[in-house]
XYZ file of C-alpha atoms in Angstrom:
147
model
C 0.000 0.000 0.000
C 1.205 3.520 -0.717
C 2.496 5.499 2.166
C -0.455 7.412 3.579
C 1.275 10.264 5.349
C 2.168 13.637 3.882
C 5.650 14.970 4.603
C 4.822 18.500 3.345
C 1.287 19.413 4.500
C 1.264 22.595 2.380
C 1.161 20.458 -0.796
C -1.174 17.730 0.459
C -4.683 17.126 -0.824
C -7.047 14.562 0.663
C -9.676 12.620 -1.249
C -13.235 13.985 -0.979
C -14.881 13.515 2.448
C -11.516 12.965 4.165
C -9.994 15.512 6.554
C -6.351 16.550 6.343
C -4.817 16.653 9.815
C -1.114 16.486 10.749
C -0.243 15.007 7.363
C -2.939 12.310 7.420
C -6.202 12.012 5.453
C -8.782 10.733 7.953
C -12.482 9.888 7.944
C -14.644 8.439 10.696
C -17.341 6.156 9.316
C -20.596 6.688 11.147
C -23.065 5.057 8.737
C -22.828 1.499 10.061
C -22.268 2.387 13.712
C -19.891 0.379 15.878
C -18.636 -2.777 14.170
C -16.113 -5.564 14.710
C -12.494 -4.958 13.760
C -12.765 -7.152 10.656
C -15.865 -5.228 9.537
C -14.011 -1.938 10.113
C -11.088 -3.162 7.978
C -13.509 -4.094 5.193
C -15.348 -0.753 5.393
C -12.111 1.242 5.132
C -10.804 -0.997 2.355
C -13.944 -0.271 0.308
C -12.831 3.389 0.338
C -9.268 2.566 -0.695
C -8.171 3.180 2.892
C -6.902 1.355 5.974
C -7.594 1.933 9.651
C -5.817 5.040 10.965
C -2.264 4.804 12.289
C -1.238 7.821 14.387
C 2.568 8.032 14.504
C 3.068 11.325 16.340
C 1.465 13.311 19.138
C -0.147 15.616 16.555
C -1.586 12.676 14.609
C -2.827 11.100 17.830
C -4.625 14.363 18.651
C -6.274 14.246 15.202
C -7.633 10.764 15.948
C -8.855 11.917 19.370
C -10.620 14.900 17.784
C -12.373 12.680 15.214
C -13.308 10.072 17.836
C -14.923 12.498 20.265
C -17.485 10.688 22.398
C -16.936 7.181 21.003
C -14.418 4.365 20.529
C -12.703 3.929 17.141
C -10.608 1.132 15.697
C -6.998 1.986 14.881
C -4.828 0.238 12.315
C -2.372 -1.040 14.913
C -1.802 -4.662 15.892
C 0.744 -6.853 17.632
C 0.032 -9.930 15.484
C 2.822 -9.332 12.963
C 5.647 -8.986 15.485
C 4.713 -10.489 18.851
C 5.014 -7.859 21.565
C 5.585 -5.050 19.057
C 2.758 -2.943 17.719
C 2.871 -2.371 13.975
C 0.763 -0.145 11.746
C -1.478 -1.072 8.829
C 0.186 1.754 6.868
C 3.141 -0.427 5.904
C 5.619 1.706 7.860
C 6.466 -0.893 10.504
C 6.474 -0.591 14.260
C 4.611 2.220 15.996
C 7.270 3.784 18.240
C 6.622 3.087 21.945
C 6.927 6.797 22.729
C 3.927 7.408 20.480
C 1.707 4.768 22.054
C -1.053 6.425 24.020
C -2.337 3.565 26.142
C -5.143 4.004 28.660
C -4.303 3.274 32.290
C -3.559 -0.469 32.775
C -3.342 -1.081 29.008
C -2.296 -3.097 27.136
C -3.865 -5.626 29.468
C -3.944 -8.812 27.357
C -1.621 -8.382 24.349
C -1.361 -12.148 23.790
C -5.107 -12.650 23.368
C -6.184 -9.156 22.339
C -3.943 -8.111 19.435
C -6.071 -5.240 18.098
C -6.104 -1.584 19.171
C -8.987 0.842 19.655
C -8.998 4.415 20.924
C -11.577 5.472 23.505
C -12.357 9.116 24.173
C -14.956 8.452 26.867
C -14.981 7.261 30.467
C -17.940 4.875 30.606
C -18.798 1.193 30.701
C -15.315 0.208 31.798
C -13.621 2.256 29.081
C -10.774 4.597 29.992
C -9.476 7.370 27.754
C -6.652 6.166 25.495
C -5.676 3.058 23.544
C -7.033 -0.371 24.494
C -5.912 -3.812 23.369
C -8.969 -5.768 22.207
C -10.046 -8.702 20.090
C -12.570 -8.895 17.276
C -15.499 -9.516 19.667
C -15.572 -5.829 20.572
C -17.264 -3.126 18.524
C -15.987 0.350 17.686
C -16.383 2.802 14.813
C -13.996 2.632 11.837
C -11.523 5.519 11.580
C -10.039 5.329 8.087
C -6.824 6.754 6.646
C -6.256 7.198 2.908
C -3.194 8.046 0.893
C -2.917 11.652 -0.137
C -3.639 12.768 -3.710
């Protein structure tokens, strides 16, 4: 997949309906509501996108802003390299300094290899990243390559 981050934001253009933020083209899909991780992957793929991979504090803030009030799936997993979280953007490991885990997370990385971002404190959710499995539901947050 083409790299989906813009190194020079002044020359970047996102596809229609996507928001440019910190060099990323992002779109939260609200139409289908909260879905499983595999359904979120499929929904983003239908748009020529993958789940969002924030790689800096600024990009993380963009995902937080788009996820206000809900939980969203991120394109980060530890299934490729056990114990290391890699991004769906093809750029390898997400640096540990840029991981924004909720308190006491990751809690079960061996059995919950997927990552979602929560922006609410309710129903056992804490603000930040959570390790989960495909039984959980969250909204897709998609990232597309720049035009």
